[in-house]
Short mmCIF file of C-alpha atoms in Angstrom, two decimals:
data_model
loop_
_atom_site.label_atom_id
_atom_site.label_comp_id
_atom_site.label_asym_id
_atom_site.label_seq_id
_atom_site.Cartn_x
_atom_site.Cartn_y
_atom_site.Cartn_z
CA ASP C 1 121.27 112.59 87.42
CA ALA C 2 121.97 111.05 90.71
CA GLY C 3 124.50 108.32 90.82
CA VAL C 4 124.85 105.47 93.23
CA THR C 5 124.81 106.76 96.97
CA GLN C 6 125.96 104.72 100.01
CA SER C 7 125.64 105.27 103.42
CA PRO C 8 127.05 105.84 106.11
CA THR C 9 130.66 106.80 104.64
CA HIS C 10 132.49 105.32 107.61
CA LEU C 11 131.51 103.06 110.45
CA ILE C 12 133.48 101.54 113.18
CA LYS C 13 131.84 98.57 115.09
CA THR C 14 133.18 96.06 117.69
CA ARG C 15 133.45 92.13 117.13
CA GLY C 16 130.36 90.47 117.40
CA GLN C 17 128.10 93.23 116.74
CA GLN C 18 125.67 93.58 113.58
CA VAL C 19 125.91 96.22 110.83
CA THR C 20 123.64 97.41 108.19
CA LEU C 21 124.81 99.51 105.05
CA ARG C 22 122.64 101.27 102.66
CA CYS C 23 122.60 102.06 98.88
CA SER C 24 120.43 103.75 96.53
CA PRO C 25 121.13 102.94 92.90
CA LYS C 26 121.60 105.37 89.98
CA SER C 27 118.36 106.63 88.51
CA GLY C 28 116.79 103.98 86.19
CA HIS C 29 118.60 101.24 87.26
CA ASP C 30 116.92 98.28 89.12
CA THR C 31 119.77 95.87 90.02
CA VAL C 32 122.35 96.30 92.95
CA SER C 33 125.23 94.30 93.52
CA TRP C 34 127.36 94.24 96.83
CA TYR C 35 131.27 93.80 96.90
CA GLN C 36 133.67 93.60 99.52
CA GLN C 37 137.20 95.20 99.06
CA ALA C 38 139.97 94.53 101.36
CA LEU C 39 142.90 96.91 101.30
CA GLY C 40 145.17 96.15 98.51
CA GLN C 41 142.63 93.75 96.84
CA GLY C 42 140.13 94.05 94.15
CA PRO C 43 136.38 94.09 95.01
CA GLN C 44 135.07 90.69 95.75
CA PHE C 45 131.31 89.90 94.77
CA ILE C 46 128.97 89.24 97.72
CA PHE C 47 125.56 89.07 96.12
CA GLN C 48 123.08 90.73 93.44
CA TYR C 49 119.49 91.64 94.16
CA TYR C 50 116.99 92.17 91.38
CA GLU C 51 113.16 92.39 91.75
CA GLU C 52 113.72 92.37 95.64
CA GLU C 53 115.36 88.79 95.43
CA GLU C 54 118.99 87.59 95.76
CA ARG C 55 119.79 86.33 92.34
CA GLN C 56 123.41 85.47 92.65
CA ARG C 57 125.74 84.93 95.49
CA GLY C 58 129.64 84.91 95.83
CA ASN C 59 131.51 82.85 98.43
CA PHE C 60 130.45 84.54 101.42
CA PRO C 61 128.76 83.09 104.64
CA ASP C 62 125.28 83.60 105.71
CA ARG C 63 126.34 86.28 108.43
CA PHE C 64 126.06 88.22 105.16
CA SER C 65 122.39 89.19 103.94
CA GLY C 66 120.53 91.85 102.19
CA HIS C 67 117.51 93.19 101.06
CA GLN C 68 116.19 95.15 98.21
CA PHE C 69 113.15 97.39 98.53
CA PRO C 70 110.38 98.35 95.86
CA ASN C 71 112.26 101.42 95.17
CA TYR C 72 115.51 99.36 94.06
CA SER C 73 117.39 100.78 96.97
CA SER C 74 119.23 97.89 99.06
CA GLU C 75 120.68 97.14 102.34
CA LEU C 76 123.68 94.88 103.30
CA ASN C 77 123.54 93.18 106.79
CA VAL C 78 126.63 91.59 108.33
CA ASN C 79 126.05 89.71 111.49
CA ALA C 80 128.34 88.68 114.30
CA LEU C 81 130.98 90.84 112.85
CA LEU C 82 134.56 89.46 112.75
CA LEU C 83 137.88 91.56 112.48
CA GLY C 84 138.15 90.15 108.97
CA ASP C 85 134.98 91.89 107.92
CA SER C 86 136.94 95.35 108.08
CA ALA C 87 136.93 96.55 104.47
CA LEU C 88 135.31 98.91 101.97
CA TYR C 89 131.98 97.81 101.01
CA LEU C 90 130.80 98.89 97.55
CA CYS C 91 127.47 98.94 96.06
CA ALA C 92 127.13 98.77 92.11
CA SER C 93 124.05 99.12 90.31
CA SER C 94 123.06 97.95 86.74
CA LEU C 95 120.02 97.05 84.67
CA GLU C 96 118.43 93.85 84.28
CA GLN C 97 120.91 91.97 86.31
CA GLY C 98 123.60 92.89 84.21
CA PHE C 99 127.11 93.02 85.01
CA SER C 100 128.45 94.51 81.84
CA GLU C 101 127.86 98.16 82.71
CA GLN C 102 127.97 98.54 86.52
CA TYR C 103 128.10 102.09 88.26
CA PHE C 104 129.72 101.99 91.58
CA GLY C 105 129.02 104.09 94.76
CA PRO C 106 131.84 105.57 96.96
CA GLY C 107 131.58 102.92 99.27
CA THR C 108 131.33 102.56 103.01
CA ARG C 109 134.51 101.92 105.07
CA LEU C 110 133.81 99.71 107.95
CA THR C 111 136.47 99.06 110.63
CA VAL C 112 135.77 96.26 113.16
CA THR C 113 137.58 96.47 116.28
CA SER O 1 143.34 77.13 90.75
CA GLN O 2 141.98 80.12 89.14
CA LYS O 3 144.16 83.27 89.07
CA ILE O 4 144.09 87.12 87.81
CA GLU O 5 147.50 88.70 87.63
CA GLN O 6 148.11 92.37 87.55
CA ASN O 7 151.46 93.83 88.18
CA SER O 8 151.67 94.63 91.90
CA GLU O 9 154.45 97.23 91.21
CA ALA O 10 153.36 100.94 90.45
CA LEU O 11 153.88 101.91 86.82
CA ASN O 12 155.77 105.11 86.63
CA ILE O 13 155.84 107.06 83.26
CA GLN O 14 156.30 110.56 81.97
CA GLU O 15 153.41 112.62 80.82
CA GLY O 16 152.50 112.26 77.18
CA LYS O 17 153.80 108.61 76.98
CA THR O 18 151.65 105.59 76.50
CA ALA O 19 150.98 103.75 79.48
CA THR O 20 150.42 99.75 79.24
CA LEU O 21 148.83 97.68 81.92
CA THR O 22 148.58 93.93 81.81
CA CYS O 23 146.23 91.52 83.06
CA ASN O 24 146.93 87.80 82.88
CA TYR O 25 144.62 85.02 83.75
CA THR O 26 144.59 81.34 84.43
CA ASN O 27 142.01 78.65 84.35
CA TYR O 28 139.34 80.92 83.40
CA SER O 29 137.40 80.97 80.11
CA PRO O 30 135.76 84.47 80.34
CA ALA O 31 132.83 85.58 78.28
CA TYR O 32 134.05 89.34 78.59
CA LEU O 33 136.70 91.20 80.38
CA GLN O 34 136.40 94.87 81.85
CA TRP O 35 138.73 97.46 82.72
CA TYR O 36 137.92 99.86 85.84
CA ARG O 37 139.71 102.96 87.27
CA GLN O 38 139.67 103.48 91.04
CA ASP O 39 140.78 106.55 92.81
CA PRO O 40 141.77 106.28 96.52
CA GLY O 41 138.86 106.25 98.70
CA ARG O 42 136.35 105.93 95.72
CA GLY O 43 134.25 103.22 94.07
CA PRO O 44 135.64 101.90 90.66
CA VAL O 45 134.69 103.64 87.50
CA PHE O 46 133.95 101.50 84.34
CA LEU O 47 136.00 102.30 81.48
CA LEU O 48 135.77 99.62 78.73
CA LEU O 49 134.35 95.93 78.26
CA ILE O 50 135.65 93.54 75.55
CA ARG O 51 133.89 90.36 75.01
CA GLU O 52 135.79 86.84 74.14
CA ASN O 53 135.01 87.10 70.32
CA GLU O 54 136.76 90.77 70.06
CA LYS O 55 140.53 91.36 69.62
CA GLU O 56 140.70 95.27 70.57
CA LYS O 57 138.37 98.08 71.66
CA ARG O 58 139.04 101.62 71.54
CA LYS O 59 137.57 104.74 73.50
CA GLU O 60 139.21 108.09 73.11
CA ARG O 61 142.60 107.56 74.42
CA LEU O 62 142.05 104.07 75.77
CA LYS O 63 142.62 100.94 73.92
CA VAL O 64 142.24 97.33 75.28
CA THR O 65 143.19 94.15 73.72
CA PHE O 66 142.06 90.63 74.44
CA ASP O 67 144.08 87.66 73.59
CA THR O 68 142.24 84.53 74.78
CA THR O 69 145.07 82.27 73.46
CA LEU O 70 147.60 83.98 75.60
CA LYS O 71 145.13 84.55 78.31
CA GLN O 72 145.99 88.24 78.40
CA SER O 73 144.38 91.65 78.06
CA LEU O 74 146.56 94.87 77.58
CA PHE O 75 145.20 98.14 78.39
CA HIS O 76 146.81 101.23 76.63
CA ILE O 77 146.43 104.86 77.58
CA THR O 78 148.04 106.96 74.85
CA ALA O 79 149.07 110.59 75.43
CA SER O 80 148.98 110.07 79.48
CA GLN O 81 148.25 112.72 81.66
CA PRO O 82 148.67 113.39 85.38
CA ALA O 83 145.11 113.11 85.90
CA ASP O 84 145.24 109.58 84.49
CA SER O 85 147.10 108.65 87.76
CA ALA O 86 144.86 106.05 89.62
CA THR O 87 144.91 102.25 90.16
CA TYR O 88 143.22 100.36 87.16
CA LEU O 89 141.58 97.18 87.92
CA CYS O 90 140.82 94.39 85.25
CA ALA O 91 137.75 92.14 85.82
CA LEU O 92 136.73 88.95 83.80
CA GLU O 93 133.56 86.75 83.98
CA GLY O 94 134.30 84.14 86.44
CA GLY O 95 131.13 82.24 85.77
CA SER O 96 127.46 83.00 85.65
CA TYR O 97 128.52 86.55 84.14
CA ILE O 98 129.84 87.47 87.66
CA PRO O 99 132.97 89.70 87.39
CA THR O 100 136.17 88.63 89.30
CA PHE O 101 138.42 91.36 89.77
CA GLY O 102 142.30 91.57 89.96
CA ARG O 103 144.20 93.24 92.58
CA GLY O 104 144.63 96.44 90.50
CA THR O 105 147.91 98.28 89.26
CA SER O 106 148.79 101.72 90.10
CA LEU O 107 149.61 104.29 87.45
CA ILE O 108 151.65 107.19 88.24
CA VAL O 109 151.90 109.75 85.59
CA HIS O 110 154.79 112.42 86.18
CA PRO O 111 154.30 115.98 84.72
#
């Protein structure tokens, strides 16, 4: 049973560039949530996708956008990268928009220089 | 303002002892509280969820208590082992069922 997978593992980008991160949920899960985790901090909720629509959003600017595909996989896009966007980006999957049992992927480490 | 406080100092204990981690919060009325384990460079792993109307929850060597009057949750690991060394995050429902995470406490179990 495949768990949550994310790609790439690491990424280095320059300020002003755009980045796309990918996530495949755990088998049987239909909901994907994205989190940003800065060093030494807890994960911060970015948004959640269910039935290919953004259902809930945290306190993040419009530079952060996403997409969910019919196979439930998801992408996180960040435009006009800032140095402060450097963080570990985590994807979590669950069932039916739930947060009670989320399975997290290993994350993508994004460094903006 | 809303705050979730977990001890920023690492907790060092001897193998076999009970580890107790604390999560305090202010200006939240969470419907639930969760505990996660996170190893370096890895995503968090869900451990336990306790709802606002529950006082205590157990799972194997883990026990969580939730006191909504004190606005505090305690997380216990009994008979701790070096393999329990990790960062433990509490997350509480911050509105619309979205979890809000604390910064985590590092636990180091010495053999």
